[in-house]
Amino acid sequence: MTTKKTYDPKKTLEKFGIAFLEVLIAGAIVYCTDRVEFLMLVPILEGLRNWLKNRNK
């Protein structure tokens, strides 16, 4: 028995929204401080989100 996987646009929009929010936060900090080092927050926030999501598995 096979299960049919269907595309879920809500999941795509949710992932896009989260990534957009991470970039927006880091970009606002960079804009306010004029220090591009804070762009490193984007992968750090993504890693933190993945860690929080998978820590109980």
PDB file of C-alpha atoms in Angstrom:
ATOM      1  CA  MET A   1       0.000   0.000   0.000  1.00  0.00           C
ATOM      2  CA  THR A   2       1.462   3.338  -1.013  1.00  0.00           C
ATOM      3  CA  THR A   3       0.538   6.720   0.317  1.00  0.00           C
ATOM      4  CA  LYS A   4       0.213   9.663  -2.015  1.00  0.00           C
ATOM      5  CA  LYS A   5       2.147  12.714  -0.915  1.00  0.00           C
ATOM      6  CA  THR A   6       0.576  16.004  -1.790  1.00  0.00           C
ATOM      7  CA  TYR A   7       2.089  19.432  -1.920  1.00  0.00           C
ATOM      8  CA  ASP A   8       1.128  21.665   1.009  1.00  0.00           C
ATOM      9  CA  PRO A   9       1.478  25.380   0.165  1.00  0.00           C
ATOM     10  CA  LYS A  10       0.851  26.345   3.797  1.00  0.00           C
ATOM     11  CA  LYS A  11       4.028  24.551   4.846  1.00  0.00           C
ATOM     12  CA  THR A  12       6.021  26.332   2.135  1.00  0.00           C
ATOM     13  CA  LEU A  13       4.649  29.717   3.163  1.00  0.00           C
ATOM     14  CA  GLU A  14       5.409  28.985   6.807  1.00  0.00           C
ATOM     15  CA  LYS A  15       9.035  28.104   6.021  1.00  0.00           C
ATOM     16  CA  PHE A  16       9.370  31.186   3.810  1.00  0.00           C
ATOM     17  CA  GLY A  17       7.887  33.378   6.543  1.00  0.00           C
ATOM     18  CA  ILE A  18      10.267  32.060   9.182  1.00  0.00           C
ATOM     19  CA  ALA A  19      13.321  32.566   6.944  1.00  0.00           C
ATOM     20  CA  PHE A  20      12.080  36.045   5.984  1.00  0.00           C
ATOM     21  CA  LEU A  21      11.648  36.953   9.649  1.00  0.00           C
ATOM     22  CA  GLU A  22      15.175  35.761  10.475  1.00  0.00           C
ATOM     23  CA  VAL A  23      16.659  37.862   7.661  1.00  0.00           C
ATOM     24  CA  LEU A  24      14.517  40.832   8.641  1.00  0.00           C
ATOM     25  CA  ILE A  25      15.689  40.681  12.267  1.00  0.00           C
ATOM     26  CA  ALA A  26      19.358  40.391  11.293  1.00  0.00           C
ATOM     27  CA  GLY A  27      18.971  43.109   8.652  1.00  0.00           C
ATOM     28  CA  ALA A  28      17.370  45.506  11.126  1.00  0.00           C
ATOM     29  CA  ILE A  29      20.218  44.954  13.585  1.00  0.00           C
ATOM     30  CA  VAL A  30      22.800  45.517  10.834  1.00  0.00           C
ATOM     31  CA  TYR A  31      21.004  48.662   9.690  1.00  0.00           C
ATOM     32  CA  CYS A  32      20.831  50.082  13.227  1.00  0.00           C
ATOM     33  CA  THR A  33      24.420  49.260  14.181  1.00  0.00           C
ATOM     34  CA  ASP A  34      26.232  49.531  10.799  1.00  0.00           C
ATOM     35  CA  ARG A  35      28.080  46.318  11.638  1.00  0.00           C
ATOM     36  CA  VAL A  36      27.757  43.599   9.011  1.00  0.00           C
ATOM     37  CA  GLU A  37      29.006  40.974  11.457  1.00  0.00           C
ATOM     38  CA  PHE A  38      25.441  40.669  12.702  1.00  0.00           C
ATOM     39  CA  LEU A  39      24.432  39.037   9.404  1.00  0.00           C
ATOM     40  CA  MET A  40      25.872  35.911  10.991  1.00  0.00           C
ATOM     41  CA  LEU A  41      22.694  35.852  13.069  1.00  0.00           C
ATOM     42  CA  VAL A  42      20.728  34.394  10.138  1.00  0.00           C
ATOM     43  CA  PRO A  43      22.381  30.947  10.159  1.00  0.00           C
ATOM     44  CA  ILE A  44      22.626  31.046  13.958  1.00  0.00           C
ATOM     45  CA  LEU A  45      18.871  31.656  14.265  1.00  0.00           C
ATOM     46  CA  GLU A  46      18.158  28.914  11.731  1.00  0.00           C
ATOM     47  CA  GLY A  47      20.385  26.486  13.623  1.00  0.00           C
ATOM     48  CA  LEU A  48      18.707  27.399  16.904  1.00  0.00           C
ATOM     49  CA  ARG A  49      15.287  26.847  15.359  1.00  0.00           C
ATOM     50  CA  ASN A  50      16.332  23.432  14.027  1.00  0.00           C
ATOM     51  CA  TRP A  51      17.816  22.481  17.400  1.00  0.00           C
ATOM     52  CA  LEU A  52      14.634  23.474  19.233  1.00  0.00           C
ATOM     53  CA  LYS A  53      12.521  21.579  16.709  1.00  0.00           C
ATOM     54  CA  ASN A  54      14.545  18.346  16.909  1.00  0.00           C
ATOM     55  CA  ARG A  55      15.757  18.255  20.519  1.00  0.00           C
ATOM     56  CA  ASN A  56      13.050  15.872  21.736  1.00  0.00           C
ATOM     57  CA  LYS A  57      13.383  13.290  18.973  1.00  0.00           C
TER      58      LYS A  57
END
